[in-house]
Amino acid sequence: MKVLFSTWKDKVIDNRGKPQDAWTDCPVKLPAAFDANRKLTAFMGWGGIVVTEGQFDMVELAANYTRALQKSSCGKCFPCRVGTRVMQDIFGKIMDGKGTPADIKQLEELCDSISKNSKCGIGQLGPEPVVQAVQYFKDDFIAYSEGRKKASGLSYPYKMTAPCTSACPTGMDIPLYIEGIKEGNHAGSLATIRQASPMASTLGRACFHPCENNCRRDNVDKSLSICKLKRFAWDYEDQHVVDKPGNPLKHTRPEKVAVIGAGPSGLSCAYYLILQGFHVTVFEKLPTVGGAAWTGIPHYRIPKHIMTREVQYLKDLGVEIKFNVNFGKDATFASLRGKGYKAFFLATGGDISKEMGVEGEKDNIPGVYGGIGILKDITDNVTKDVVPVPGLKPNAVPMPKTVLVVGAGNTAMDCVRSYIRLGCEDVNIVYRRTKKEMPADPHEVHESEDEGVKYNFLLAPTKLVTENGKLAGLECQKMELGPPDESGRRKPMAVKGSEHVIKADMIISAIGQDCDIAYLKEEPTVQTTKWKTIVTNEETFQTAVPDVFAGGDVVSGPLNLVTAVGHARRAGQSIGQFLRGEQVGPSDEQRMEKVIAGIGAYDKDEAVPQAKGWERKAMPICSRHDKVGSFNEVELGYPMEDAMEEAARCMRCYIVGMACVAPGGAQ
Ligand SMILES: Cc1cc2nc3c(=O)[nH]c(=O)nc-3n(C[C@H](O)[C@H](O)[C@H](O)COP(=O)(O)OP(=O)(O)OC[C@H]3O[C@@H](n4cnc5c(N)ncnc54)[C@H](O)[C@@H]3O)c2cc1C
């Protein structure tokens, strides 16, 4: 990106005085438009300063940025708390035209001292761009000090975040909840988590934790166990007598909202809405809550009695859940509008297993199943023994000698690991690429191997094989890996004449899911994609029909828990704005979140000056006998001392990013 000026990551680019076509590139990517009516002209933050065009005021930017640092300082360490306060006072003098050269010098010295002596990212990384502003824009500082320059009136939205938080679709304040655990304030920690998500237990047990891939501790030794600490905070509340926060705004507004689907996205949206005072009813076609987190993710990863208790909290806050209501059949847009519902949140996920596309698949051969259906049947059978669910009527689970699971994602992992637990003797994966390209979580792959699952790589299924009308096996073709395809992974190419049959008496297709959005026939204005997902505004999650919003897998396609929850958080905010008659859209702070994520809050090559060797605490797991012989939960949770010790590894890498925003909009 061509810029006027940059000090980003200590690489100074100074194109001032040069014609625009001679400007040089800077590695940072900034959007030209901040929103439809405003331009983003400069940025100041943890990595330096970037100026993209002429309409900016460096002194005013630095003064506002300092104020943001002061506001963001947690106040626990003296250099940051007091140092940024003094910086702010000095800026006050300069901006009032009463500064002196000694003030400007003191500002530089203070910045240096705060950076060296502070305990977290705000103090350590925050002041550096102010020093750079003084260094490269000194004439402007002197002009302000002497009263020759006056405030420009541009605006300066900012966001305090952290690399881990920036990677989390829910925008959770991760360092703050980790600190709660470190200090023994476990209820406070859970309260912080609940500001972003009501599903601490579910996320703490099965989230793919993009935060941990953005953890600066990984540049030192090993990333923090952020996900499992979230689980600890919830487990603590579950196991101790702790007063759960209530809902002072319960049903204080007259409007009713219909949430369709009681998966993580629907439940989370219901939570954000109930906290705003609306009446919320969740309509769910099954007798169970939790969507794929209940029916798909097996009991040994998310125990169903635990999830029932997690959802009870939402009910206590005022969320109503109506089970066995299939939207599109038992209830419709028209019928619910007729009952006074003023907005809809569609969160119906994707629960139809994709077909393998092999010969014989349309012949309804007994023994061939979709992964989603079989996992649901297995879970229903486990559920009936652990928690009462009115109306649950489990199907019998087939028990083969040899099962072949086609696919290598997490659904495939859950299928094979479940069949190991059911006592199946011969459990196999068939995958057309190699282990390296497997989309499943590496931890799941490792566990499945440990539990006895056999892998058949570089094989693609071609035909279902029967003998005397019964399933006998799967014909497969060998594959070789060619150049990367559009997914970035090497493309499998068939080896001619390599067809052969692998014997099996059960075959499970686990290669992805489709969404069932037949209920949209009634609302054809809502746009959909060729993958049968719903099109929404990507910031507000509003569809083309103003009272209809959507989120989770039915928008993204099958993805993950934390993205589904993140969508719901934004949609909950948008629905609230819509019902209150406000402009539906993100706040400036949320726009800043996006700007910072675009720049990249985490640099995996950064040399972090911190002592190495503080080992990440492993979470205890159950015995091998329990692991393969039952559906008992595998991970047992952190003992309190381990959780507190692990939390103490957090380096509180808070950062502040501020934009200079001028009138003008997109060019
Ligand atoms: C087997 C499996 C394992 C997974 N493992 C992980 C994991 O380890 N980590 C992770 O992060 N993600 C995992 N995922 C993905 C994750 O579960 C989903 O991304 C997430 O559940 C999506 O949430 P959602 O609320 O959008 O949809 P869903 O969870 O699918 O919930 C949709 C809900 O809507 C209901 N519904 C559908 N149609 C209607 C209708 N017409 N009327 C009323 N109700 C309806 C469904 O019954 C369901 O309860 C896994 C998914 C599967 C299938």
XYZ file of C-alpha atoms and ligand atoms in Angstrom, residues 206-208 260-266 283-286 290-293 296-297 301 325-327 347-350 372 375 410-411 414 513 519 552-553 559-561 564, ligand 1:
94
model
C -14.701 -27.683 21.979
C -13.716 -24.298 20.518
C -11.030 -24.381 17.797
C -35.161 -20.136 14.823
C -32.816 -22.926 15.912
C -31.442 -23.667 19.394
C -27.838 -24.184 18.295
C -24.915 -22.094 19.594
C -25.820 -19.208 17.306
C -29.546 -19.149 18.126
C -38.131 -22.369 18.156
C -36.277 -25.680 17.780
C -37.326 -28.619 15.629
C -35.647 -31.229 17.870
C -27.451 -27.020 21.432
C -27.715 -27.829 17.722
C -24.616 -29.543 16.376
C -22.872 -28.970 19.720
C -22.842 -33.736 16.538
C -20.118 -33.210 19.137
C -16.254 -34.029 24.373
C -41.343 -26.819 16.288
C -40.164 -27.213 12.713
C -40.062 -23.706 11.275
C -29.892 -19.881 12.979
C -30.808 -23.228 11.505
C -27.242 -24.430 10.844
C -26.514 -27.176 8.332
C -24.582 -36.207 11.079
C -23.763 -39.094 15.498
C -14.013 -33.190 12.705
C -17.287 -34.955 11.887
C -16.267 -37.823 15.955
C -22.997 -30.690 5.433
C -38.642 -22.311 4.979
C -24.083 -19.117 12.256
C -23.553 -22.042 9.904
C -17.756 -23.756 10.202
C -17.272 -23.625 13.941
C -18.774 -22.753 17.287
C -21.518 -18.939 15.070
C -19.923 -33.601 14.196
C -19.539 -32.189 14.370
C -18.455 -31.860 15.157
C -18.088 -30.542 15.335
N -17.028 -30.252 16.142
C -16.715 -28.954 16.360
C -15.678 -28.609 17.256
O -15.032 -29.456 17.850
N -15.401 -27.292 17.442
C -16.093 -26.296 16.795
O -15.801 -25.126 17.006
N -17.085 -26.607 15.943
C -17.423 -27.901 15.716
N -18.444 -28.210 14.877
C -19.158 -27.105 14.211
C -20.164 -26.449 15.149
O -20.856 -27.406 15.882
C -21.107 -25.589 14.334
O -20.342 -24.666 13.577
C -22.068 -24.826 15.215
O -22.834 -25.711 15.999
C -22.996 -23.962 14.357
O -23.957 -23.387 15.178
P -25.368 -22.916 14.588
O -26.152 -22.476 15.754
O -25.142 -21.993 13.471
O -26.020 -24.227 13.932
P -26.373 -25.627 14.580
O -25.485 -25.944 15.693
O -26.418 -26.576 13.443
O -27.835 -25.428 15.161
C -28.940 -25.263 14.331
C -30.199 -25.632 15.086
O -31.321 -25.267 14.309
C -32.275 -26.321 14.348
N -33.089 -26.237 13.140
C -32.713 -26.483 11.867
N -33.750 -26.277 11.034
C -34.784 -25.877 11.797
C -36.114 -25.520 11.519
N -36.594 -25.502 10.279
N -36.933 -25.182 12.544
C -36.477 -25.175 13.826
N -35.215 -25.524 14.149
C -34.383 -25.857 13.141
C -31.409 -27.573 14.397
O -32.133 -28.675 14.867
C -30.313 -27.123 15.341
O -30.672 -27.351 16.674
C -18.820 -29.521 14.682
C -19.914 -29.838 13.881
C -20.275 -31.152 13.721
C -21.464 -31.475 12.861
